[in-house]
Coordinates of C-alpha atoms in Angstrom, one line a residue:
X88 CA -49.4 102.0 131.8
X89 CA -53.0 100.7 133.1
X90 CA -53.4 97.8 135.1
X91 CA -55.2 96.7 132.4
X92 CA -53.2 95.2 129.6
X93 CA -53.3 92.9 126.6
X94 CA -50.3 91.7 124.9
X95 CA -52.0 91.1 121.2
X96 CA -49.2 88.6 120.1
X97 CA -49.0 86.1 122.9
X98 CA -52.6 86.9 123.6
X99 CA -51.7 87.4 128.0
X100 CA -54.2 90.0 129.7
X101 CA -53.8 91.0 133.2
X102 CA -56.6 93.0 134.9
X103 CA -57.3 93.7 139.0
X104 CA -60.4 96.1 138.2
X105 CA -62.5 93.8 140.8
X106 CA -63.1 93.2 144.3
X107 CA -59.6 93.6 146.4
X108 CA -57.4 93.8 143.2
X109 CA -54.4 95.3 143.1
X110 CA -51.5 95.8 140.2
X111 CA -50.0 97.7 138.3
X112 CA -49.1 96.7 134.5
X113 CA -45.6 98.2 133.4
X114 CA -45.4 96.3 130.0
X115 CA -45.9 92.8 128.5
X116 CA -43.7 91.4 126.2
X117 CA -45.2 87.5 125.2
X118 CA -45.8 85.6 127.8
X119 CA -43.7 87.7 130.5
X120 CA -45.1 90.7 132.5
X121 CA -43.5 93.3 134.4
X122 CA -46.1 94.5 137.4
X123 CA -46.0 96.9 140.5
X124 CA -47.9 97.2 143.3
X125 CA -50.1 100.2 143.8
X126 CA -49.4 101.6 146.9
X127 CA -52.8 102.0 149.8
X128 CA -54.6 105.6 149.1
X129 CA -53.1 108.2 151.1
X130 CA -50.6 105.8 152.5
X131 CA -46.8 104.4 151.6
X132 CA -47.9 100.9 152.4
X133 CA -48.0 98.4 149.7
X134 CA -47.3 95.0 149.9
X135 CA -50.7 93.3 149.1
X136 CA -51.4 92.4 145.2
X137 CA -54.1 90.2 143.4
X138 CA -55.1 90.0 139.9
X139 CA -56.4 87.9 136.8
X140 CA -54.1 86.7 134.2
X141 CA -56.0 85.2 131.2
X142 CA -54.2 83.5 128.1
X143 CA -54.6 80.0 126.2
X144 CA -54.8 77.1 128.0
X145 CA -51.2 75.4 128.8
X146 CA -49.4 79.0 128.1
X147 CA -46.3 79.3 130.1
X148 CA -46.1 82.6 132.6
X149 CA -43.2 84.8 134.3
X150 CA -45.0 87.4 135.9
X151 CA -42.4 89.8 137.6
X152 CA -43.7 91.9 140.3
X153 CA -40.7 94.8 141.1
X154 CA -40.2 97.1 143.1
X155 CA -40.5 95.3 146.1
X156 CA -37.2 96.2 147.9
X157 CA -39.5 99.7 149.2
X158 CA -42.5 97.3 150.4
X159 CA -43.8 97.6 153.5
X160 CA -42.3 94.4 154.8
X161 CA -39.7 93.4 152.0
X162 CA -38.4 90.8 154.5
X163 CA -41.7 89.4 153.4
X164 CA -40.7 88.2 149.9
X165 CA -37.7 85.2 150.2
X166 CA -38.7 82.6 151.0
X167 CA -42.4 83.4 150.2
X168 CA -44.8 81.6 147.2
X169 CA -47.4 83.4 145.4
X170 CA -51.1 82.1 145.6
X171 CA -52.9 80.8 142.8
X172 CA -55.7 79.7 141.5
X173 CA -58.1 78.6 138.3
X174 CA -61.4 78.2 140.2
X175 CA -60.9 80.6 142.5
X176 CA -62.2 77.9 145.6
X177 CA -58.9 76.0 145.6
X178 CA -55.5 78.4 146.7
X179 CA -52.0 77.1 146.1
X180 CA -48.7 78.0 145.5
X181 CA -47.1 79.3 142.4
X182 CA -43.6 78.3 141.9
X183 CA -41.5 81.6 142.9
X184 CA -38.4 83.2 143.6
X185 CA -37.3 86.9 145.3
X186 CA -34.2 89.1 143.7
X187 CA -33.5 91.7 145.7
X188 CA -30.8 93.0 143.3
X189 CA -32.9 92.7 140.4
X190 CA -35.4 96.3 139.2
X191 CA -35.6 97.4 143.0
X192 CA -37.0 93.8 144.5
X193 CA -38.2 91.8 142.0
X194 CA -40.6 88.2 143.0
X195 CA -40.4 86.4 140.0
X196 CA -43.4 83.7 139.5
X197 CA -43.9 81.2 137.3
X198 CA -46.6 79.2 136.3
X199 CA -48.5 77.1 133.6
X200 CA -52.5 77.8 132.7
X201 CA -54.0 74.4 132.8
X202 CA -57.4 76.6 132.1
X203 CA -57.8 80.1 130.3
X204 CA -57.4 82.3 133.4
X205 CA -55.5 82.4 136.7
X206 CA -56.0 84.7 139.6
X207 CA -52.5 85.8 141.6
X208 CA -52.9 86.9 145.3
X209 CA -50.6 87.8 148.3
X210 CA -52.7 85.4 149.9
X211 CA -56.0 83.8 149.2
X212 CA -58.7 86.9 149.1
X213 CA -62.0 87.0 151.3
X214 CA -64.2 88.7 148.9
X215 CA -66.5 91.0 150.6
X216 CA -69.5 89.3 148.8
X217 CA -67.9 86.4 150.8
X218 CA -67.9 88.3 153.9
X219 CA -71.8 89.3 153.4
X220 CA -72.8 85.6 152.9
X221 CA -70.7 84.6 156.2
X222 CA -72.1 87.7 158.1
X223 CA -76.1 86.3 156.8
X224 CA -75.7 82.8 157.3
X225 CA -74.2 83.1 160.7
X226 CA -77.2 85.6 161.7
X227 CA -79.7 83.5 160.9
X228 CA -78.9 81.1 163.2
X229 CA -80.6 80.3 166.3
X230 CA -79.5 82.8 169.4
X231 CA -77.1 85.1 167.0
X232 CA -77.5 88.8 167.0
X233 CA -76.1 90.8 163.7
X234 CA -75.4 94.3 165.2
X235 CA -74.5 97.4 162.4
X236 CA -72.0 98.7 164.6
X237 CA -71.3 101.3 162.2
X238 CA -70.3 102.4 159.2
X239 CA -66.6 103.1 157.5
X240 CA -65.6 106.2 155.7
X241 CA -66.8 104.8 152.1
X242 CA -69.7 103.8 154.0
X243 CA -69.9 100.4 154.5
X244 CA -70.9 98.4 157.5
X245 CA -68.8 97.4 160.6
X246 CA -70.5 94.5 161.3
X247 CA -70.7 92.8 164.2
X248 CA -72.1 89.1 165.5
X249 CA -73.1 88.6 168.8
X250 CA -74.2 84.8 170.3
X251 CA -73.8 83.0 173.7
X252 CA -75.9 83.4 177.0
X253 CA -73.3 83.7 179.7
X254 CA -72.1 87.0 181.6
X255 CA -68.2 87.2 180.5
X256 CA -68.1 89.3 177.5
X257 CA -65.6 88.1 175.0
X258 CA -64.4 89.8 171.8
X259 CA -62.5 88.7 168.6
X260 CA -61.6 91.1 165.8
X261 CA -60.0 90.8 162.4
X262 CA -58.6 92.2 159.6
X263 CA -58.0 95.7 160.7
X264 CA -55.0 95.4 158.4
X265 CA -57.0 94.3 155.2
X266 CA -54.5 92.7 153.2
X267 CA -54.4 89.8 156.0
X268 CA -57.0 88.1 154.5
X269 CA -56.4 85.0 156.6
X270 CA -57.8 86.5 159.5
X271 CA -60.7 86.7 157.8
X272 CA -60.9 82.9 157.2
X273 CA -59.9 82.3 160.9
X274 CA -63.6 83.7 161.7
X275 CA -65.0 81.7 159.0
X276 CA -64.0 78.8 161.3
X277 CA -64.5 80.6 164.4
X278 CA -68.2 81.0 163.2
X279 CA -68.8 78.0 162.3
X280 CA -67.3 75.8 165.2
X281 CA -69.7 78.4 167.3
X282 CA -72.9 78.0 165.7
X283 CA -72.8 73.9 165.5
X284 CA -75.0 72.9 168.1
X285 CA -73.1 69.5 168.4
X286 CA -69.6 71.0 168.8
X287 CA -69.1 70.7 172.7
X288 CA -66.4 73.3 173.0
X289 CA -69.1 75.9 171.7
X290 CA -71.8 74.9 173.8
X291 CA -69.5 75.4 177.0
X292 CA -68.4 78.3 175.7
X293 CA -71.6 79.7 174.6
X294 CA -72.9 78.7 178.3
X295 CA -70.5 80.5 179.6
X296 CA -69.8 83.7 177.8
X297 CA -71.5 86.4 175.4
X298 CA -69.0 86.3 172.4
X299 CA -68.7 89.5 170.0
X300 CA -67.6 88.8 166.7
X301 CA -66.4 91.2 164.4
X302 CA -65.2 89.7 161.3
X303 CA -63.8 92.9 159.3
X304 CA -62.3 95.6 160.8
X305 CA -61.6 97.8 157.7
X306 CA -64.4 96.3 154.3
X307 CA -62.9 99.9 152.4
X308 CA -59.1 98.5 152.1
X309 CA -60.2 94.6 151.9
X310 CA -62.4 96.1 148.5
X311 CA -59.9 98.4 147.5
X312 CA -57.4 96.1 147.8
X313 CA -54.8 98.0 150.4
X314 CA -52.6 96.2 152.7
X315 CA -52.5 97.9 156.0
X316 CA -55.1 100.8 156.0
X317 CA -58.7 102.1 156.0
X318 CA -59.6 104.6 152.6
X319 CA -58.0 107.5 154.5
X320 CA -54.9 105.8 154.7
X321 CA -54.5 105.4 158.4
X322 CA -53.5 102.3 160.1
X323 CA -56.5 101.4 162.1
X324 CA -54.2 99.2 164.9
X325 CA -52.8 102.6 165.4
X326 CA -56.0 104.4 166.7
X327 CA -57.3 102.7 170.0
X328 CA -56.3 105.4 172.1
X329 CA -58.5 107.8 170.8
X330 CA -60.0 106.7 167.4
X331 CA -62.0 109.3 165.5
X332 CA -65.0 109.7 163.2
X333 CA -63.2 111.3 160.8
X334 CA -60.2 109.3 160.7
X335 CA -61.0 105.7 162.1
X336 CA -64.6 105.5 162.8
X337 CA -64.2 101.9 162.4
X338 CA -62.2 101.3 165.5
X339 CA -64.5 104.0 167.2
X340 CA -67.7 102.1 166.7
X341 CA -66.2 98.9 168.0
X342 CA -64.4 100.4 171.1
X343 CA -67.7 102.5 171.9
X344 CA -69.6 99.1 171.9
X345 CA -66.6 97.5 174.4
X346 CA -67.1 100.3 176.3
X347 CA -71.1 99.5 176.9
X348 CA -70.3 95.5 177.3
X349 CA -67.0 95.4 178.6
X350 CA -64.1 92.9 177.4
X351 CA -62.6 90.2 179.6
X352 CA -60.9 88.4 176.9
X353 CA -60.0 89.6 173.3
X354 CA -58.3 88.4 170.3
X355 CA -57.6 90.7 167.4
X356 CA -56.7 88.4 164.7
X357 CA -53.5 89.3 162.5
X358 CA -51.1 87.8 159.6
X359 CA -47.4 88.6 159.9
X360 CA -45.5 89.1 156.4
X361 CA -41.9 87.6 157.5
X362 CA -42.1 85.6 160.2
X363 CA -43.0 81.8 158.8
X364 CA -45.2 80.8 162.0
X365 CA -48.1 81.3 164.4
X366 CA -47.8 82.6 167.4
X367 CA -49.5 85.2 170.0
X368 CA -48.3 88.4 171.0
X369 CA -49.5 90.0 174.0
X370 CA -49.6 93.1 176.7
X371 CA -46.5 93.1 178.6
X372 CA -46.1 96.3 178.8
X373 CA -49.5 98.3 179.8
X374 CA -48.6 100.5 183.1
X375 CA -51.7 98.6 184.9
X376 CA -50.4 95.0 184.2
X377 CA -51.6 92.0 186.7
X378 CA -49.7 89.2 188.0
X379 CA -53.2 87.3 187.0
X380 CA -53.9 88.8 184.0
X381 CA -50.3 87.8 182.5
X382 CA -51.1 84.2 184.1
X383 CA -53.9 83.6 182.0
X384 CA -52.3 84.8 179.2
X385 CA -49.1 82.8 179.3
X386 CA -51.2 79.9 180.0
X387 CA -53.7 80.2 176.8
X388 CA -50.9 80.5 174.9
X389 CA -49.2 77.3 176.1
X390 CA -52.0 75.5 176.2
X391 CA -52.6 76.0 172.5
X392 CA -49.4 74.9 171.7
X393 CA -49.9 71.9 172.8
X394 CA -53.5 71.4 171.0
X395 CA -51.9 72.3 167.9
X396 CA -48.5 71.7 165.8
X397 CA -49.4 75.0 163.5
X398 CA -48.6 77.2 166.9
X399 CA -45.5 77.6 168.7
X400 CA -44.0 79.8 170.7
X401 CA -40.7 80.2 169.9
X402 CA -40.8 82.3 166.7
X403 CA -42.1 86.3 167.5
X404 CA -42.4 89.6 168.4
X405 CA -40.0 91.0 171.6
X406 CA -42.1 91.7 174.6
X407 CA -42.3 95.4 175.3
X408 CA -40.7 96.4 178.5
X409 CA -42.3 97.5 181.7
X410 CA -44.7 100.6 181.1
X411 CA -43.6 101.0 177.3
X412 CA -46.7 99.0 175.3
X413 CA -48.2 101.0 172.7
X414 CA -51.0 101.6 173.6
X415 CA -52.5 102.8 170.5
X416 CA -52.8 99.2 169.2
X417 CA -55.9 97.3 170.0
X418 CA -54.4 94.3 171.9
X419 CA -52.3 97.0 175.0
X420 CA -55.3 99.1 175.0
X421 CA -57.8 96.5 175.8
X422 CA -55.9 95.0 178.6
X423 CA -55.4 97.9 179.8
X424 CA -58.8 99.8 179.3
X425 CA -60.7 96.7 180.4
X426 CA -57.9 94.7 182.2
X427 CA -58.7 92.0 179.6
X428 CA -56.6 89.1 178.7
X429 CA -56.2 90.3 175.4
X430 CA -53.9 88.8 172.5
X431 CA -52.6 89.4 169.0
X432 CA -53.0 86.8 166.6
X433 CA -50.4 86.1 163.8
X434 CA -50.5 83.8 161.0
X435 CA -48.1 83.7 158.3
X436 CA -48.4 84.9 154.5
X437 CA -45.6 81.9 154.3
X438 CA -45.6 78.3 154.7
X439 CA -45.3 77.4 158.4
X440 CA -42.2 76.6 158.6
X441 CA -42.4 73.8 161.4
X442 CA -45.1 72.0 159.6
X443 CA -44.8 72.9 155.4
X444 CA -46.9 72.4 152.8
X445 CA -45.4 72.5 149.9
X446 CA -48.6 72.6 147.6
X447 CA -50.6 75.1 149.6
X448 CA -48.6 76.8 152.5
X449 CA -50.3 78.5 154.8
X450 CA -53.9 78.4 153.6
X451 CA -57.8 79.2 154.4
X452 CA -58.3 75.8 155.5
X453 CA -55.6 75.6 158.1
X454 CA -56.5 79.1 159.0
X455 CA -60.0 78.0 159.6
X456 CA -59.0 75.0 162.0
X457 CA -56.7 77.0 163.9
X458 CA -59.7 79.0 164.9
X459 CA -61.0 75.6 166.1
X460 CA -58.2 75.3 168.3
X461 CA -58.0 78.9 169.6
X462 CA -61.8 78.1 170.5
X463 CA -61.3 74.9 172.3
X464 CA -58.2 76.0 174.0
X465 CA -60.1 78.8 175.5
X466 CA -63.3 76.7 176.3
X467 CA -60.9 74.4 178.6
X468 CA -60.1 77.9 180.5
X469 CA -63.0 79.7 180.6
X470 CA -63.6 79.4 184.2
X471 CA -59.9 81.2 184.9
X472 CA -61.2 84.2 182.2

């Protein structure tokens, strides 16, 4: 079937023929509809979905989304609560529940219309007309550069915003997996903390550093609504060793324009489909590691934990060993191309499960002070950059 489909007797559409939609209609039977996901062009990844469903106000829903058990992360789906909304401003969570036994992985979600129409979502989208406005209004303000880095493979831009006066370059990137729309929100706070001329933390750090900004890493799979890759199918945090125009000029672009300003502290801003917390991930094990360079790292990240009861440091990845980082993802490469301090940044699809939410989980507006923090955290330690 399409994934667009009217049931005429209980009068339920679904439709994801928009901006980041993804899902795939297997029949509707009343009020209940049986959904896939669609996996990412070229690509066995699929994990990300978000679509419209449209009936009479106060109709009851089951949406069943199956199939999940062969998702990219299926350790992704218990515990996890779908995102909703009916104004599309507001995200919270859909009452939910995972089967693992039931049509290959089913989530099961369940919700009332209090309106006509609600739109579903892994997590809450950033629209790409979202990410113009942000990229615009930031540009405009005083002492901000918008750079067209380059372009992708369907040929949008790779935009890039550059601000601050000082001689240490510093870089943050985001959503080169384009389902993690949360790290897309992060910069929305990250932008605006930096371009309030009262905010003190971004005056010292705008003193002291010239701050690249590159809010989208991969605009073809955030509009085409894949999870993990560009409209090639490749993994883009899989290509800093040697990214390609053909393949990943994406990362190329970005990586040719470190090359010309050099990186001495970089964050590559990520969302993690299982684990139900923040936390950093670094460089341990790039051949050229420093006994300094590790300091500074270990100390950003424990200073941030204690600014802020959404990160922790107890949930997270394993540190690679000596000499074994891959060095094909952004975070090992730019420590060791540029000896940065460099850092992966995970939020969770989840709730946080140290400080829940019940109504909203993890959402845009914690995702956007968290960028607060991660920008006052590194303003108290600027000088040790």
């Amino acid at each position: 079937m399409t994934d667009q489909t009217r049931s005429a007797a209980a009068a339920l559409s679904i439709t994801s023929v928009f901006d980041s939609g993804n899902i795939v209609v297997e029949g509707i039977d009343g009020t209940t509809a049986t959904l896939s996901i669609r996996k990412d062009n070229e690509s066995d990844f699929f994990q990300w979905f978000h679509f419209r469903a449209a009936a009479p106000a106060g109709t009851a829903l089951t949406l069943r989304i199956t199939g999940l058990a062969a998702s990219a992360y299926p350790d992704g789906w218990a515990d996890y609560g779908a995102c909703v909304s009916e104004d599309r401003e507001t995200w919270r969570r859909a009452t939910s529940s995972y089967d693992v036994n039931e049509a290959g992985g089913t989530l099961t979600v369940r919700y009332t219309l209090e309106s006509d129409a609600a739109w579903f979502a892994y997590f809450a989208p950033y629209s790409l007309e979202r990410h113009h406005d942000l990229v615009a209004q930031a540009g405009a303000c005083d002492g901000v550069t918008l750079r067209q880095l380059g372009f992708s493979l369907d040929g949008r831009p790779i935009d890039c915003l550059e601000l601050g006066t000082g001689a240490k370059p510093i870089w943050f990137i985001a959503r080169q997996h384009p389902g993690e729309s949360m790290a897309e929100w992060w910069m929305e706070g990250a932008l605006d903390m930096l371009t309030d001329p009262g905010n003190v933390h971004a005056r010292k750090l705008l003193a002291a550093c010239r701050i690249y900004i590159v809010p989208n890493m991969n605009p073809d799979g955030s509009t085409r609504g894949h999870l993990r890759t560009n409209a090639a199918g490749v993994n883009l945090n899989r290509e800093w060793h040697a990214p390609s125009a053909e393949r990943s000029p994406e990362v190329l672009c970005v990586r040719d324009r470190m090359d010309e300003t050099g990186v001495a502290f970089a964050m590559d801003v990520h969302g993690d489909e299982a684990i139900p917390a923040v936390f950093l991930a670094g460089f341990e094990g790039i051949p050229s590691i420093k006994d300094a360079q590790l300091a500074s790292f270990r100390k950003y990240r424990d200073t941030l934990a204690v600014r802020t009861p959404d990160f922790q440091t107890r949930l997270g990845y394993p540190e690679a060993r000596p000499g074994k980082a891959n060095l094909s993802m952004a975070t090992a490469q730019l420590a060791e191309r540029y000896g940065a301090v460099a850092m992966t940044l995970e939020m969770p699809f989840k709730d946080n499960v140290d400080m829940p939410d019940p109504a909203q989980g993890w959402s845009p507006e914690r995702s956007m002070q968290l960028a607060r923090d991660c920008l006052a955290t590194l303003a108290e330690m600027v000088e040790e950059i």
